[in-house]
Amino acid sequence: MLPSQTSERIDALAGNLLAQHRQELQSRTDQLFGGLLVIQWLACIGISIWLTPLTWLGEEARVNSHVWSAVFLGGLIALPPLLMIWKEPGKFLTRHVIALAQMMSSALLIHLSGGRLEFHFHVFGSLAFLAFYRDWKVLVTASVVILADHFIRGVYWPISVFGTSLASPWRWLEHGAWVVFEDCFLIYACIRSQREMQEMALQRAELQVHNERVEETVTHRTAELAAANSSLQQHVTRRIQIEQELVAAKEAAEAASLAKSEFLANMSHEIRTPMNGVMGMTSLLLDSPLDEQQRNFAETIRQSADSLLSIINDILDFSKIEAGRVDLETIPISIQSCIEDSIDLLAQKAEEKELDLLYLIHEDTPPWILGDITRVRQILVNLISNALKFTEKGDVLIEVEAHPIPTPEGMNGSRPWHEFHFSVTDTGIGIPAERLDRLFKLFSQVDASTTRRYGGTGLGLAICSQLTELMGGRIWVESQPGVGSVFQFTIRAQEADAQEDEAAPVVDLAAFKERSLLIVDDNPTNRRIFSLQVQRWGMLPLEAGSGREALEILQRPDLNIDLAILDMQMPEMDGLELAEHIRQIPQRKALPLIMFSSAGLAPARGDARWQWFDSYLPKPIKQSQLSLALARALRISPASAARSYDAPLVNQQLADVIPLRILLAEDNLVNQRVARLILSRLGYDADVVSDGQEVISSVSLRAYDVILMDVQMPMMDGLEATRHLRATGNTAQIIALTAHASESDRQECLAAGMDDYASKPLRPNVLEQKLRLAAARLQNSTPVI
Ligand code: ADP
């Protein structure tokens, strides 16, 4: 509404309110006077009876004429206004008739009282009452009436009005003046009261208009709110609908994904069964007399079948993880062994490409943690193998560090928790920035051309990503094309009590304290790692980047050097040449020297130059071997007599002494590779299958002496497969491989028909011992031919 419209509306409303208020007020006042007139009429009669009741005329008593005039005149005065009050309340004429009647009543009362002065006050009282109308015109009518009465009666019948016949003819004027005097106040009061009524009406009108507007606004807002509410309601309904659709779509997608995973799992299994046949037969073929070309063909079949199987295993693994069917193990694992095992698997590849494979475990990293060694190793092997694949020159460095974290919710907090940060740094081809985010997705490779050149399925990193997530961590990569890549991942794990590790050498590290060591290597990363490592053992390392630099240091007679460790492959002057020069420095003639080199490049054992060296360390260098070599060079005896560091870790010719046909049943690819590597070091070439059903089909093709049987496998586990084999009369020695090392697990394995038991992670010396025992048992029952 416009402001001008508003003020018009307020004025109109104020007018109405005022009129209404006046009407009510005047009607009420009319009623008041109605009562008053009746009371006055009765009072007139009463006064006339009381003051002059009877006129005595002889014996007859008559009613005084005053009484009659009180009755009749009073009635005449009171009745017309009463009639009008009844019929026309609040009307202009009614109040003026009332004013007239009220004044006439006063006049009658004065007359009946014989003009007594006190009764004149009734006039003033009546005027004051008439002011209740708040209409000054009524006062004028009343005043005119009373003045006219006083004038006429004052002139013609003064006794009736002034109580004396001798009153001055101007006495009415004196009375009139008092009446006018009172009128002045009353009229002023009426006008003021009228104004107040107008103001009040205006305020009420404003308030009402304001209220109306507020109400209008409220109604408007309420309507808007209702509209908004209804649109919100619609929105919410739509959201709920969308959510339901989404849930349905998600369920459908999950079902599809599960179906896909199941399909992949079934497919991989179906493909693997004939593939195992192919491999078994190839093994048999390779055992038979073949000419060179045939052997080559058979070898190629076996290699191709191997790589096909590893792809299928990857797919199977991925679908298993995706379908949530992977339960992580929690057993104590040694970080060092975990890394060394992974390095072991890939050492040959590194050597072939002449790449240095190094690792560094940062200080404050707990040596033992509770976790799933298989899965951690699987990630490491994947990343290291990629790094080696995509690097032509330089080195691949594996690092691990840890920092404490609060105990994750719902986990046991008896021992501290850590986040372990692993990184695999290479100096390879690198990855363009725009491709980095795709790497961890299924089947994604940086570009198709690299696939052809390097091979691969693009599954490895996707599996790594899932596994790190399962272990409470994440995986990411930083890379610069042409410079190299750093693949990193974290896992969360609890620290474990130190366990006895059969692989770790027992050397008294305290004996290394304060011994000085010269490290000669052209690779600065290698030098840094060596230095850090030996410093941790309390040694004092010196570094030289070349043979020349080393000789300069060694020629200083003031420098006390207890030992030097030389890299075999260095530009300008190699390790052997350097050793020769060192031996020519008089004070260094007896300096213990350690050579480290990749196995293929080390001088042959028969080489006379070996005399200069105390030990040889094969690359990649492991901490355990390094400490042994240092102890040997420094003539420190081992801390525990239980195992002599001189004793070879495993017997490389065991297979020649005890020939065995071995079947390895293990579902995890990396575990398979570790077991195969250990077996190959003992001289065995085992056949490998991935579950119990495959064991059964393999033994139907070929007789095995020993079956290394993983207990937990998909499709058919090791226990069930063993029961099946025993039920069909198979007598092969079955050795259980399991992560669960409790006595009850052992009993369960033996109860199923297994002969022995080896706990994971598999260690070469343990496996050797188990194979020797198995062979002995076989000879007792059925002698090996
Ligand atoms: P695969 O190596 O079997 O193809 P991955 O998932 O392990 O599958 O790797 C996916 C792709 O990521 C590789 O094909 C390669 O393009 C890229 N990639 C992985 N690691 C490296 C690396 N260290 N340097 C360069 N590229 C890499």
mmCIF file of N, CA and C in Angstrom, residues 236-275:
data_model
loop_
_atom_site.group_PDB
_atom_site.id
_atom_site.type_symbol
_atom_site.label_atom_id
_atom_site.label_comp_id
_atom_site.label_asym_id
_atom_site.label_seq_id
_atom_site.Cartn_x
_atom_site.Cartn_y
_atom_site.Cartn_z
ATOM 1 N N VAL A 236 12.362 -32.692 -0.607
ATOM 2 C CA VAL A 236 12.732 -33.808 0.288
ATOM 3 C C VAL A 236 12.221 -35.122 -0.287
ATOM 4 N N THR A 237 10.965 -35.075 -0.750
ATOM 5 C CA THR A 237 10.400 -36.298 -1.324
ATOM 6 C C THR A 237 11.260 -36.765 -2.499
ATOM 7 N N ARG A 238 11.667 -35.751 -3.306
ATOM 8 C CA ARG A 238 12.486 -36.097 -4.482
ATOM 9 C C ARG A 238 13.837 -36.682 -4.026
ATOM 10 N N ARG A 239 14.393 -35.990 -2.951
ATOM 11 C CA ARG A 239 15.685 -36.465 -2.443
ATOM 12 C C ARG A 239 15.569 -37.904 -1.965
ATOM 13 N N ILE A 240 14.498 -38.141 -1.195
ATOM 14 C CA ILE A 240 14.305 -39.497 -0.668
ATOM 15 C C ILE A 240 14.202 -40.474 -1.832
ATOM 16 N N GLN A 241 13.454 -39.996 -2.840
ATOM 17 C CA GLN A 241 13.282 -40.865 -4.019
ATOM 18 C C GLN A 241 14.644 -41.137 -4.673
ATOM 19 N N ILE A 242 15.422 -40.003 -4.815
ATOM 20 C CA ILE A 242 16.746 -40.157 -5.441
ATOM 21 C C ILE A 242 17.615 -41.084 -4.599
ATOM 22 N N GLU A 243 17.547 -40.844 -3.240
ATOM 23 C CA GLU A 243 18.362 -41.687 -2.363
ATOM 24 C C GLU A 243 17.995 -43.161 -2.523
ATOM 25 N N GLN A 244 16.672 -43.385 -2.590
ATOM 26 C CA GLN A 244 16.224 -44.779 -2.761
ATOM 27 C C GLN A 244 16.740 -45.342 -4.079
ATOM 28 N N GLU A 245 16.657 -44.454 -5.113
ATOM 29 C CA GLU A 245 17.152 -44.902 -6.413
ATOM 30 C C GLU A 245 18.641 -45.203 -6.348
ATOM 31 N N LEU A 246 19.340 -44.257 -5.597
ATOM 32 C CA LEU A 246 20.797 -44.439 -5.476
ATOM 33 C C LEU A 246 21.137 -45.727 -4.745
ATOM 34 N N VAL A 247 20.392 -45.945 -3.631
ATOM 35 C CA VAL A 247 20.647 -47.178 -2.865
ATOM 36 C C VAL A 247 20.412 -48.385 -3.762
ATOM 37 N N ALA A 248 19.293 -48.295 -4.524
ATOM 38 C CA ALA A 248 18.986 -49.427 -5.412
ATOM 39 C C ALA A 248 20.092 -49.585 -6.444
ATOM 40 N N ALA A 249 20.542 -48.409 -6.995
ATOM 41 C CA ALA A 249 21.600 -48.463 -8.012
ATOM 42 C C ALA A 249 22.886 -49.008 -7.397
ATOM 43 N N LYS A 250 23.148 -48.555 -6.135
ATOM 44 C CA LYS A 250 24.381 -49.007 -5.468
ATOM 45 C C LYS A 250 24.311 -50.517 -5.246
ATOM 46 N N GLU A 251 23.132 -50.938 -4.759
ATOM 47 C CA GLU A 251 22.989 -52.379 -4.518
ATOM 48 C C GLU A 251 23.159 -53.157 -5.813
ATOM 49 N N ALA A 252 22.544 -52.582 -6.876
ATOM 50 C CA ALA A 252 22.660 -53.258 -8.177
ATOM 51 C C ALA A 252 24.121 -53.301 -8.606
ATOM 52 N N ALA A 253 24.805 -52.124 -8.394
ATOM 53 C CA ALA A 253 26.221 -52.063 -8.803
ATOM 54 C C ALA A 253 27.045 -53.039 -7.979
ATOM 55 N N GLU A 254 26.730 -53.088 -6.669
ATOM 56 C CA GLU A 254 27.490 -54.004 -5.811
ATOM 57 C C GLU A 254 27.244 -55.453 -6.222
ATOM 58 N N ALA A 255 25.962 -55.702 -6.521
ATOM 59 C CA ALA A 255 25.634 -57.063 -6.942
ATOM 60 C C ALA A 255 26.363 -57.379 -8.242
ATOM 61 N N ALA A 256 26.382 -56.355 -9.152
ATOM 62 C CA ALA A 256 27.061 -56.570 -10.435
ATOM 63 C C ALA A 256 28.547 -56.769 -10.196
ATOM 64 N N SER A 257 29.089 -55.937 -9.261
ATOM 65 C CA SER A 257 30.522 -56.035 -8.993
ATOM 66 C C SER A 257 30.855 -57.391 -8.384
ATOM 67 N N LEU A 258 29.952 -57.834 -7.483
ATOM 68 C CA LEU A 258 30.161 -59.137 -6.853
ATOM 69 C C LEU A 258 30.083 -60.235 -7.910
ATOM 70 N N ALA A 259 29.073 -60.057 -8.784
ATOM 71 C CA ALA A 259 28.916 -61.054 -9.847
ATOM 72 C C ALA A 259 30.156 -61.067 -10.720
ATOM 73 N N LYS A 260 30.663 -59.828 -10.984
ATOM 74 C CA LYS A 260 31.860 -59.728 -11.820
ATOM 75 C C LYS A 260 33.040 -60.411 -11.118
ATOM 76 N N SER A 261 33.183 -60.076 -9.780
ATOM 77 C CA SER A 261 34.295 -60.672 -9.042
ATOM 78 C C SER A 261 34.175 -62.186 -9.035
ATOM 79 N N GLU A 262 32.924 -62.654 -8.830
ATOM 80 C CA GLU A 262 32.737 -64.100 -8.804
ATOM 81 C C GLU A 262 33.034 -64.721 -10.157
ATOM 82 N N PHE A 263 32.580 -63.994 -11.194
ATOM 83 C CA PHE A 263 32.836 -64.482 -12.544
ATOM 84 C C PHE A 263 34.343 -64.562 -12.788
ATOM 85 N N LEU A 264 35.047 -63.444 -12.380
ATOM 86 C CA LEU A 264 36.499 -63.430 -12.578
ATOM 87 C C LEU A 264 37.160 -64.569 -11.811
ATOM 88 N N ALA A 265 36.693 -64.737 -10.543
ATOM 89 C CA ALA A 265 37.285 -65.797 -9.716
ATOM 90 C C ALA A 265 37.053 -67.156 -10.363
ATOM 91 N N ASN A 266 35.807 -67.385 -10.826
ATOM 92 C CA ASN A 266 35.497 -68.683 -11.453
ATOM 93 C C ASN A 266 36.302 -68.883 -12.724
ATOM 94 N N MET A 267 36.327 -67.787 -13.518
ATOM 95 C CA MET A 267 37.054 -67.860 -14.790
ATOM 96 C C MET A 267 38.519 -68.184 -14.547
ATOM 97 N N SER A 268 39.115 -67.410 -13.580
ATOM 98 C CA SER A 268 40.544 -67.621 -13.334
ATOM 99 C C SER A 268 40.767 -69.044 -12.880
ATOM 100 N N HIS A 269 39.838 -69.525 -12.048
ATOM 101 C CA HIS A 269 39.991 -70.887 -11.554
ATOM 102 C C HIS A 269 39.888 -71.882 -12.710
ATOM 103 N N GLU A 270 38.880 -71.647 -13.564
ATOM 104 C CA GLU A 270 38.670 -72.556 -14.692
ATOM 105 C C GLU A 270 39.871 -72.551 -15.626
ATOM 106 N N ILE A 271 40.461 -71.345 -15.810
ATOM 107 C CA ILE A 271 41.621 -71.279 -16.707
ATOM 108 C C ILE A 271 42.812 -71.959 -16.051
ATOM 109 N N ARG A 272 42.893 -71.781 -14.723
ATOM 110 C CA ARG A 272 44.070 -72.313 -14.035
ATOM 111 C C ARG A 272 44.119 -73.834 -14.036
ATOM 112 N N THR A 273 42.951 -74.440 -13.973
ATOM 113 C CA THR A 273 42.959 -75.904 -13.927
ATOM 114 C C THR A 273 43.646 -76.503 -15.163
ATOM 115 N N PRO A 274 43.195 -76.142 -16.398
ATOM 116 C CA PRO A 274 43.947 -76.693 -17.549
ATOM 117 C C PRO A 274 45.387 -76.199 -17.604
ATOM 118 N N MET A 275 45.596 -74.959 -17.125
ATOM 119 C CA MET A 275 46.973 -74.434 -17.161
ATOM 120 C C MET A 275 47.886 -75.282 -16.291
#
